[in-house]
C-alpha cells in the first residue's frame, strides 16, 4: 500500500513587536529647541510595519502553524492601546514594558531578548522599521543577541519541510532563504495587507489582561548611548516653473548649474 508522509511544523508561540508611533498621515512638528519631534496632541497609532507583522502572525495561527500569538510593546502607558489593537486583530495576549523614557533600538532588542528567554517563542516577528526613526536595527540586533537565524525584509513567510522559508526583497529582486527555528523575521511592506480590527473584537480586547513589566524587572539598562544633535524640518520646496520649449528648459537648467 502506498502512503505519503507529510512533515508539518508548528510554532508553539509567535512573539510580535508592536510600536506606538505617530500616525502616518499626521502633520509632523519639530520642537522649538530642535531636540526632536513634538508629539503633544498628535494622533498616534500602531507602526504600519508592525501591523503587517501582527497580520502575518495571526495568519500563521489561522493556518495551523502557531498556537499562540503574543504582542509586545514598550513605552508609556498609552502603549496598551496599541497592544489592544493587536489583540483585536487576532493576538492572544499582550505584554507591556512600561517606561516613559524613549528606548533606543539596542534597548528594545535587549527587552525582546529577555521576553524571548521568558516566553520561549519559536518565531519573533517584527516590522522591518518604524516610520518615526526609520532605524531598521531592532530585528538584526535581537537576532545577534539571541544568536538566532534571521530573515529581514520578508515579503513571504511559510513553513516547509521542517524549516521556515523567507522570501526577502533585495536590490536585485527576491531572495529565498531557509531558516531553522527559533528565528527572527522582519516584515516588509508587501508581506500582506493587514485586516481591520472589527468593533466586536475591539470590545473583547478591552477585557483582555495585559502583563506589565518595568525595564529593571527585565534587567534592561536604559542608559542612552545615542545623542540627538539636531532635528530639522525638510527645506521648503520652491514653486515649479512651466517652460514653453526644450531649449528654454535647457537654458534654465544651465542657469541653475544642474547641467
PDB file of C-alpha atoms in Angstrom:
ATOM      1  CA  UNK A   1       0.000   0.000   0.000  1.00  0.00           C
ATOM      2  CA  UNK A   2       1.402   3.388  -0.967  1.00  0.00           C
ATOM      3  CA  UNK A   3       1.482   6.088   1.671  1.00  0.00           C
ATOM      4  CA  UNK A   4       2.651   9.663   1.833  1.00  0.00           C
ATOM      5  CA  UNK A   5       4.401  11.134   4.871  1.00  0.00           C
ATOM      6  CA  UNK A   6       3.817  14.864   5.371  1.00  0.00           C
ATOM      7  CA  UNK A   7       6.064  16.771   7.774  1.00  0.00           C
ATOM      8  CA  UNK A   8       4.066  19.522   9.452  1.00  0.00           C
ATOM      9  CA  UNK A   9       5.860  22.088  11.583  1.00  0.00           C
ATOM     10  CA  UNK A  10       4.104  24.256  14.159  1.00  0.00           C
ATOM     11  CA  UNK A  11       5.375  27.259  16.060  1.00  0.00           C
ATOM     12  CA  UNK A  12       4.022  26.976  19.597  1.00  0.00           C
ATOM     13  CA  UNK A  13       4.432  30.706  20.193  1.00  0.00           C
ATOM     14  CA  UNK A  14       4.963  33.714  17.954  1.00  0.00           C
ATOM     15  CA  UNK A  15       6.180  36.896  19.639  1.00  0.00           C
ATOM     16  CA  UNK A  16       5.282  40.085  17.746  1.00  0.00           C
ATOM     17  CA  UNK A  17       6.692  43.535  18.457  1.00  0.00           C
ATOM     18  CA  UNK A  18       4.283  46.475  18.082  1.00  0.00           C
ATOM     19  CA  UNK A  19       5.414  50.081  18.352  1.00  0.00           C
ATOM     20  CA  UNK A  20       3.257  53.102  19.110  1.00  0.00           C
ATOM     21  CA  UNK A  21       4.260  55.739  16.579  1.00  0.00           C
ATOM     22  CA  UNK A  22       2.950  58.977  15.125  1.00  0.00           C
ATOM     23  CA  UNK A  23       0.152  58.266  12.641  1.00  0.00           C
ATOM     24  CA  UNK A  24       1.475  58.203   9.081  1.00  0.00           C
ATOM     25  CA  UNK A  25      -0.923  60.965   7.980  1.00  0.00           C
ATOM     26  CA  UNK A  26      -0.285  63.294  10.942  1.00  0.00           C
ATOM     27  CA  UNK A  27       1.392  66.656  10.497  1.00  0.00           C
ATOM     28  CA  UNK A  28       4.883  66.484  11.986  1.00  0.00           C
ATOM     29  CA  UNK A  29       6.190  69.422  14.022  1.00  0.00           C
ATOM     30  CA  UNK A  30       9.754  69.852  15.247  1.00  0.00           C
ATOM     31  CA  UNK A  31      10.241  71.122  18.802  1.00  0.00           C
ATOM     32  CA  UNK A  32      11.453  74.736  19.053  1.00  0.00           C
ATOM     33  CA  UNK A  33      14.738  73.575  20.601  1.00  0.00           C
ATOM     34  CA  UNK A  34      15.213  71.046  17.745  1.00  0.00           C
ATOM     35  CA  UNK A  35      15.658  68.226  20.259  1.00  0.00           C
ATOM     36  CA  UNK A  36      13.106  66.040  18.495  1.00  0.00           C
ATOM     37  CA  UNK A  37       9.558  65.832  17.173  1.00  0.00           C
ATOM     38  CA  UNK A  38       6.672  67.303  19.165  1.00  0.00           C
ATOM     39  CA  UNK A  39       4.196  64.504  19.911  1.00  0.00           C
ATOM     40  CA  UNK A  40       1.837  66.555  22.095  1.00  0.00           C
ATOM     41  CA  UNK A  41      -1.753  66.338  20.807  1.00  0.00           C
ATOM     42  CA  UNK A  42      -0.592  64.329  17.776  1.00  0.00           C
ATOM     43  CA  UNK A  43      -2.537  61.263  16.644  1.00  0.00           C
ATOM     44  CA  UNK A  44      -0.678  58.052  17.434  1.00  0.00           C
ATOM     45  CA  UNK A  45      -1.228  54.552  16.074  1.00  0.00           C
ATOM     46  CA  UNK A  46       0.500  51.229  15.548  1.00  0.00           C
ATOM     47  CA  UNK A  47       3.553  51.463  13.317  1.00  0.00           C
ATOM     48  CA  UNK A  48       2.402  50.243   9.845  1.00  0.00           C
ATOM     49  CA  UNK A  49       5.186  47.659   9.532  1.00  0.00           C
ATOM     50  CA  UNK A  50       4.239  46.297  12.963  1.00  0.00           C
ATOM     51  CA  UNK A  51       0.643  45.936  11.726  1.00  0.00           C
ATOM     52  CA  UNK A  52       1.973  43.771   8.904  1.00  0.00           C
ATOM     53  CA  UNK A  53       3.936  41.654  11.396  1.00  0.00           C
ATOM     54  CA  UNK A  54       0.812  41.148  13.553  1.00  0.00           C
ATOM     55  CA  UNK A  55      -1.244  40.189  10.496  1.00  0.00           C
ATOM     56  CA  UNK A  56       1.350  37.622   9.436  1.00  0.00           C
ATOM     57  CA  UNK A  57       1.485  36.103  12.916  1.00  0.00           C
ATOM     58  CA  UNK A  58      -2.314  35.821  13.016  1.00  0.00           C
ATOM     59  CA  UNK A  59      -2.352  34.247   9.554  1.00  0.00           C
ATOM     60  CA  UNK A  60       0.210  31.659  10.676  1.00  0.00           C
ATOM     61  CA  UNK A  61      -2.031  30.829  13.618  1.00  0.00           C
ATOM     62  CA  UNK A  62      -5.127  30.606  11.400  1.00  0.00           C
ATOM     63  CA  UNK A  63      -3.251  28.258   9.055  1.00  0.00           C
ATOM     64  CA  UNK A  64      -2.431  25.982  11.986  1.00  0.00           C
ATOM     65  CA  UNK A  65       1.273  26.865  12.102  1.00  0.00           C
ATOM     66  CA  UNK A  66       1.131  28.563  15.533  1.00  0.00           C
ATOM     67  CA  UNK A  67      -0.750  28.014  18.761  1.00  0.00           C
ATOM     68  CA  UNK A  68      -0.365  31.426  20.385  1.00  0.00           C
ATOM     69  CA  UNK A  69       0.429  34.974  19.265  1.00  0.00           C
ATOM     70  CA  UNK A  70       1.864  37.327  21.890  1.00  0.00           C
ATOM     71  CA  UNK A  71       2.062  41.068  21.168  1.00  0.00           C
ATOM     72  CA  UNK A  72       4.766  43.123  22.906  1.00  0.00           C
ATOM     73  CA  UNK A  73       5.047  46.894  23.164  1.00  0.00           C
ATOM     74  CA  UNK A  74       7.422  49.215  25.011  1.00  0.00           C
ATOM     75  CA  UNK A  75       6.839  52.763  26.135  1.00  0.00           C
ATOM     76  CA  UNK A  76       4.341  54.842  28.145  1.00  0.00           C
ATOM     77  CA  UNK A  77       1.008  53.630  29.458  1.00  0.00           C
ATOM     78  CA  UNK A  78      -0.720  54.597  26.190  1.00  0.00           C
ATOM     79  CA  UNK A  79       1.085  51.675  24.509  1.00  0.00           C
ATOM     80  CA  UNK A  80      -1.601  49.449  25.990  1.00  0.00           C
ATOM     81  CA  UNK A  81      -3.997  50.910  23.408  1.00  0.00           C
ATOM     82  CA  UNK A  82      -1.642  49.683  20.695  1.00  0.00           C
ATOM     83  CA  UNK A  83      -1.499  46.255  22.305  1.00  0.00           C
ATOM     84  CA  UNK A  84      -5.290  46.062  22.440  1.00  0.00           C
ATOM     85  CA  UNK A  85      -5.393  46.863  18.722  1.00  0.00           C
ATOM     86  CA  UNK A  86      -3.068  43.916  18.126  1.00  0.00           C
ATOM     87  CA  UNK A  87      -5.306  41.700  20.288  1.00  0.00           C
ATOM     88  CA  UNK A  88      -8.356  42.892  18.347  1.00  0.00           C
ATOM     89  CA  UNK A  89      -6.558  41.871  15.147  1.00  0.00           C
ATOM     90  CA  UNK A  90      -6.096  38.348  16.496  1.00  0.00           C
ATOM     91  CA  UNK A  91      -3.217  38.259  19.006  1.00  0.00           C
ATOM     92  CA  UNK A  92      -3.961  36.139  22.080  1.00  0.00           C
ATOM     93  CA  UNK A  93      -2.385  38.327  24.747  1.00  0.00           C
ATOM     94  CA  UNK A  94      -0.186  41.340  25.297  1.00  0.00           C
ATOM     95  CA  UNK A  95       2.972  42.240  27.217  1.00  0.00           C
ATOM     96  CA  UNK A  96       3.808  45.847  28.044  1.00  0.00           C
ATOM     97  CA  UNK A  97       7.265  47.038  29.090  1.00  0.00           C
ATOM     98  CA  UNK A  98       6.278  50.326  30.687  1.00  0.00           C
ATOM     99  CA  UNK A  99       8.650  53.293  30.652  1.00  0.00           C
ATOM    100  CA  UNK A 100       8.370  56.990  29.874  1.00  0.00           C
ATOM    101  CA  UNK A 101      11.909  57.033  28.513  1.00  0.00           C
ATOM    102  CA  UNK A 102      12.436  56.769  24.769  1.00  0.00           C
ATOM    103  CA  UNK A 103      14.011  53.369  24.160  1.00  0.00           C
ATOM    104  CA  UNK A 104      16.744  53.034  21.567  1.00  0.00           C
ATOM    105  CA  UNK A 105      16.884  50.009  19.210  1.00  0.00           C
ATOM    106  CA  UNK A 106      19.507  48.213  21.312  1.00  0.00           C
ATOM    107  CA  UNK A 107      17.427  48.645  24.475  1.00  0.00           C
ATOM    108  CA  UNK A 108      14.315  47.365  22.681  1.00  0.00           C
ATOM    109  CA  UNK A 109      16.285  44.378  21.368  1.00  0.00           C
ATOM    110  CA  UNK A 110      17.528  43.576  24.891  1.00  0.00           C
ATOM    111  CA  UNK A 111      13.970  43.754  26.228  1.00  0.00           C
ATOM    112  CA  UNK A 112      12.780  41.427  23.468  1.00  0.00           C
ATOM    113  CA  UNK A 113      15.648  39.071  24.261  1.00  0.00           C
ATOM    114  CA  UNK A 114      14.599  38.962  27.922  1.00  0.00           C
ATOM    115  CA  UNK A 115      10.983  38.286  26.956  1.00  0.00           C
ATOM    116  CA  UNK A 116      12.051  35.672  24.401  1.00  0.00           C
ATOM    117  CA  UNK A 117      14.034  33.846  27.079  1.00  0.00           C
ATOM    118  CA  UNK A 118      10.970  34.005  29.342  1.00  0.00           C
ATOM    119  CA  UNK A 119       8.308  33.031  26.769  1.00  0.00           C
ATOM    120  CA  UNK A 120      10.478  30.777  24.568  1.00  0.00           C
ATOM    121  CA  UNK A 121       8.777  31.555  21.217  1.00  0.00           C
ATOM    122  CA  UNK A 122       9.630  29.660  18.050  1.00  0.00           C
ATOM    123  CA  UNK A 123       9.383  32.829  15.987  1.00  0.00           C
ATOM    124  CA  UNK A 124       9.773  36.544  16.650  1.00  0.00           C
ATOM    125  CA  UNK A 125       8.079  38.750  14.053  1.00  0.00           C
ATOM    126  CA  UNK A 126       8.882  42.475  13.872  1.00  0.00           C
ATOM    127  CA  UNK A 127       8.276  45.288  11.429  1.00  0.00           C
ATOM    128  CA  UNK A 128      11.421  45.934   9.416  1.00  0.00           C
ATOM    129  CA  UNK A 129      11.495  49.519  10.722  1.00  0.00           C
ATOM    130  CA  UNK A 130       9.398  52.170  12.427  1.00  0.00           C
ATOM    131  CA  UNK A 131       8.179  55.145  10.424  1.00  0.00           C
ATOM    132  CA  UNK A 132       9.261  57.606  13.120  1.00  0.00           C
ATOM    133  CA  UNK A 133      13.004  56.902  13.413  1.00  0.00           C
ATOM    134  CA  UNK A 134      13.472  54.585  10.377  1.00  0.00           C
ATOM    135  CA  UNK A 135      16.212  52.832  12.362  1.00  0.00           C
ATOM    136  CA  UNK A 136      15.801  49.332  10.838  1.00  0.00           C
ATOM    137  CA  UNK A 137      18.003  47.873  13.582  1.00  0.00           C
ATOM    138  CA  UNK A 138      15.935  46.069  16.221  1.00  0.00           C
ATOM    139  CA  UNK A 139      15.369  42.787  14.381  1.00  0.00           C
ATOM    140  CA  UNK A 140      19.008  42.413  13.428  1.00  0.00           C
ATOM    141  CA  UNK A 141      20.199  43.321  16.928  1.00  0.00           C
ATOM    142  CA  UNK A 142      17.769  40.861  18.508  1.00  0.00           C
ATOM    143  CA  UNK A 143      18.918  38.023  16.251  1.00  0.00           C
ATOM    144  CA  UNK A 144      22.507  38.787  17.215  1.00  0.00           C
ATOM    145  CA  UNK A 145      21.755  38.888  20.952  1.00  0.00           C
ATOM    146  CA  UNK A 146      19.826  35.596  20.810  1.00  0.00           C
ATOM    147  CA  UNK A 147      22.183  34.001  18.275  1.00  0.00           C
ATOM    148  CA  UNK A 148      19.148  33.039  16.178  1.00  0.00           C
ATOM    149  CA  UNK A 149      18.897  32.937  12.376  1.00  0.00           C
ATOM    150  CA  UNK A 150      17.198  35.956  10.832  1.00  0.00           C
ATOM    151  CA  UNK A 151      15.188  36.779   7.724  1.00  0.00           C
ATOM    152  CA  UNK A 152      14.844  40.520   7.125  1.00  0.00           C
ATOM    153  CA  UNK A 153      12.649  42.471   4.671  1.00  0.00           C
ATOM    154  CA  UNK A 154      10.324  39.487   4.298  1.00  0.00           C
ATOM    155  CA  UNK A 155       7.741  39.563   1.502  1.00  0.00           C
ATOM    156  CA  UNK A 156       6.643  35.937   2.094  1.00  0.00           C
ATOM    157  CA  UNK A 157       6.878  33.607   5.094  1.00  0.00           C
ATOM    158  CA  UNK A 158       5.915  29.922   5.098  1.00  0.00           C
ATOM    159  CA  UNK A 159       6.819  26.656   6.769  1.00  0.00           C
ATOM    160  CA  UNK A 160       8.186  23.897   4.546  1.00  0.00           C
ATOM    161  CA  UNK A 161       9.751  20.513   5.368  1.00  0.00           C
ATOM    162  CA  UNK A 162      10.502  21.453   8.952  1.00  0.00           C
ATOM    163  CA  UNK A 163      12.079  24.808   8.073  1.00  0.00           C
ATOM    164  CA  UNK A 164      10.948  28.384   7.716  1.00  0.00           C
ATOM    165  CA  UNK A 165      11.123  29.733   4.161  1.00  0.00           C
ATOM    166  CA  UNK A 166      11.501  33.505   3.982  1.00  0.00           C
ATOM    167  CA  UNK A 167      11.421  35.400   0.702  1.00  0.00           C
ATOM    168  CA  UNK A 168      13.329  38.667   1.048  1.00  0.00           C
ATOM    169  CA  UNK A 169      13.264  41.815  -1.023  1.00  0.00           C
ATOM    170  CA  UNK A 170      16.799  42.698  -2.098  1.00  0.00           C
ATOM    171  CA  UNK A 171      18.215  45.227  -4.561  1.00  0.00           C
ATOM    172  CA  UNK A 172      18.437  42.657  -7.354  1.00  0.00           C
ATOM    173  CA  UNK A 173      14.946  41.231  -6.865  1.00  0.00           C
ATOM    174  CA  UNK A 174      13.867  38.453  -4.499  1.00  0.00           C
ATOM    175  CA  UNK A 175      15.933  36.073  -2.391  1.00  0.00           C
ATOM    176  CA  UNK A 176      14.524  32.994  -0.617  1.00  0.00           C
ATOM    177  CA  UNK A 177      16.326  31.663   2.453  1.00  0.00           C
ATOM    178  CA  UNK A 178      15.663  28.602   4.613  1.00  0.00           C
ATOM    179  CA  UNK A 179      15.813  29.140   8.385  1.00  0.00           C
ATOM    180  CA  UNK A 180      15.820  26.819  11.354  1.00  0.00           C
ATOM    181  CA  UNK A 181      13.592  27.837  14.242  1.00  0.00           C
ATOM    182  CA  UNK A 182      13.610  29.651  16.576  1.00  0.00           C
ATOM    183  CA  UNK A 183      14.207  32.604  14.275  1.00  0.00           C
ATOM    184  CA  UNK A 184      13.706  36.352  13.914  1.00  0.00           C
ATOM    185  CA  UNK A 185      11.834  37.708  10.873  1.00  0.00           C
ATOM    186  CA  UNK A 186      11.186  41.338   9.962  1.00  0.00           C
ATOM    187  CA  UNK A 187       8.211  42.245   7.773  1.00  0.00           C
ATOM    188  CA  UNK A 188       8.407  44.314   4.601  1.00  0.00           C
ATOM    189  CA  UNK A 189       5.581  46.268   3.022  1.00  0.00           C
ATOM    190  CA  UNK A 190       4.465  43.592   0.556  1.00  0.00           C
ATOM    191  CA  UNK A 191       4.258  40.703   3.037  1.00  0.00           C
ATOM    192  CA  UNK A 192       0.489  41.153   3.413  1.00  0.00           C
ATOM    193  CA  UNK A 193      -2.338  43.652   3.775  1.00  0.00           C
ATOM    194  CA  UNK A 194      -3.380  43.939   7.442  1.00  0.00           C
ATOM    195  CA  UNK A 195      -7.006  43.405   8.361  1.00  0.00           C
ATOM    196  CA  UNK A 196      -9.118  45.985  10.139  1.00  0.00           C
ATOM    197  CA  UNK A 197      -9.988  45.231  13.730  1.00  0.00           C
ATOM    198  CA  UNK A 198     -13.754  44.768  13.986  1.00  0.00           C
ATOM    199  CA  UNK A 199     -15.783  46.568  16.647  1.00  0.00           C
ATOM    200  CA  UNK A 200     -16.760  43.333  18.483  1.00  0.00           C
ATOM    201  CA  UNK A 201     -13.095  42.302  18.615  1.00  0.00           C
ATOM    202  CA  UNK A 202     -12.097  45.769  19.837  1.00  0.00           C
ATOM    203  CA  UNK A 203     -14.635  45.474  22.653  1.00  0.00           C
ATOM    204  CA  UNK A 204     -13.367  41.988  23.554  1.00  0.00           C
ATOM    205  CA  UNK A 205      -9.763  43.208  23.529  1.00  0.00           C
ATOM    206  CA  UNK A 206     -10.570  45.777  26.219  1.00  0.00           C
ATOM    207  CA  UNK A 207     -11.274  42.957  28.644  1.00  0.00           C
ATOM    208  CA  UNK A 208      -8.047  41.060  27.983  1.00  0.00           C
ATOM    209  CA  UNK A 209      -5.342  41.203  30.636  1.00  0.00           C
ATOM    210  CA  UNK A 210      -2.030  42.744  29.628  1.00  0.00           C
ATOM    211  CA  UNK A 211       1.077  41.698  31.562  1.00  0.00           C
ATOM    212  CA  UNK A 212       3.182  44.704  32.547  1.00  0.00           C
ATOM    213  CA  UNK A 213       6.876  44.818  33.379  1.00  0.00           C
ATOM    214  CA  UNK A 214       9.247  47.615  34.330  1.00  0.00           C
ATOM    215  CA  UNK A 215      12.603  47.669  32.460  1.00  0.00           C
ATOM    216  CA  UNK A 216      14.505  46.909  35.669  1.00  0.00           C
ATOM    217  CA  UNK A 217      12.465  43.710  36.112  1.00  0.00           C
ATOM    218  CA  UNK A 218      13.913  42.533  32.792  1.00  0.00           C
ATOM    219  CA  UNK A 219      17.406  43.771  33.712  1.00  0.00           C
ATOM    220  CA  UNK A 220      17.439  46.369  30.913  1.00  0.00           C
ATOM    221  CA  UNK A 221      19.917  49.249  31.133  1.00  0.00           C
ATOM    222  CA  UNK A 222      18.175  52.394  29.845  1.00  0.00           C
ATOM    223  CA  UNK A 223      21.356  54.484  29.785  1.00  0.00           C
ATOM    224  CA  UNK A 224      21.268  56.375  26.491  1.00  0.00           C
ATOM    225  CA  UNK A 225      24.100  55.650  24.075  1.00  0.00           C
ATOM    226  CA  UNK A 226      22.859  57.980  21.357  1.00  0.00           C
ATOM    227  CA  UNK A 227      22.576  61.754  21.360  1.00  0.00           C
ATOM    228  CA  UNK A 228      20.249  63.664  19.052  1.00  0.00           C
ATOM    229  CA  UNK A 229      22.314  66.616  17.892  1.00  0.00           C
ATOM    230  CA  UNK A 230      19.530  68.343  15.986  1.00  0.00           C
ATOM    231  CA  UNK A 231      16.166  67.634  14.368  1.00  0.00           C
ATOM    232  CA  UNK A 232      15.255  69.815  11.399  1.00  0.00           C
ATOM    233  CA  UNK A 233      12.255  70.031   9.111  1.00  0.00           C
ATOM    234  CA  UNK A 234      12.932  69.377   5.420  1.00  0.00           C
ATOM    235  CA  UNK A 235      13.573  72.530   3.370  1.00  0.00           C
ATOM    236  CA  UNK A 236      10.511  74.177   1.883  1.00  0.00           C
ATOM    237  CA  UNK A 237      10.073  73.150  -1.723  1.00  0.00           C
ATOM    238  CA  UNK A 238      10.177  76.056  -4.145  1.00  0.00           C
ATOM    239  CA  UNK A 239       7.446  76.500  -6.764  1.00  0.00           C
ATOM    240  CA  UNK A 240       7.902  74.890 -10.152  1.00  0.00           C
ATOM    241  CA  UNK A 241       8.238  76.766 -13.443  1.00  0.00           C
ATOM    242  CA  UNK A 242       6.421  75.938 -16.693  1.00  0.00           C
ATOM    243  CA  UNK A 243       8.623  76.174 -19.769  1.00  0.00           C
ATOM    244  CA  UNK A 244       7.487  76.562 -23.353  1.00  0.00           C
ATOM    245  CA  UNK A 245      10.198  74.570 -25.112  1.00  0.00           C
ATOM    246  CA  UNK A 246      13.058  72.136 -24.647  1.00  0.00           C
ATOM    247  CA  UNK A 247      15.517  74.918 -25.391  1.00  0.00           C
ATOM    248  CA  UNK A 248      14.104  77.035 -22.572  1.00  0.00           C
ATOM    249  CA  UNK A 249      14.314  74.047 -20.232  1.00  0.00           C
ATOM    250  CA  UNK A 250      17.984  73.520 -21.094  1.00  0.00           C
ATOM    251  CA  UNK A 251      18.756  77.211 -20.545  1.00  0.00           C
ATOM    252  CA  UNK A 252      17.090  77.227 -17.135  1.00  0.00           C
ATOM    253  CA  UNK A 253      18.919  74.053 -16.101  1.00  0.00           C
ATOM    254  CA  UNK A 254      22.226  75.613 -17.180  1.00  0.00           C
ATOM    255  CA  UNK A 255      21.409  78.778 -15.250  1.00  0.00           C
ATOM    256  CA  UNK A 256      20.685  76.692 -12.170  1.00  0.00           C
ATOM    257  CA  UNK A 257      24.004  74.896 -12.574  1.00  0.00           C
ATOM    258  CA  UNK A 258      22.441  71.442 -12.786  1.00  0.00           C
ATOM    259  CA  UNK A 259      23.881  70.704 -16.241  1.00  0.00           C
TER     260      UNK A 259
END
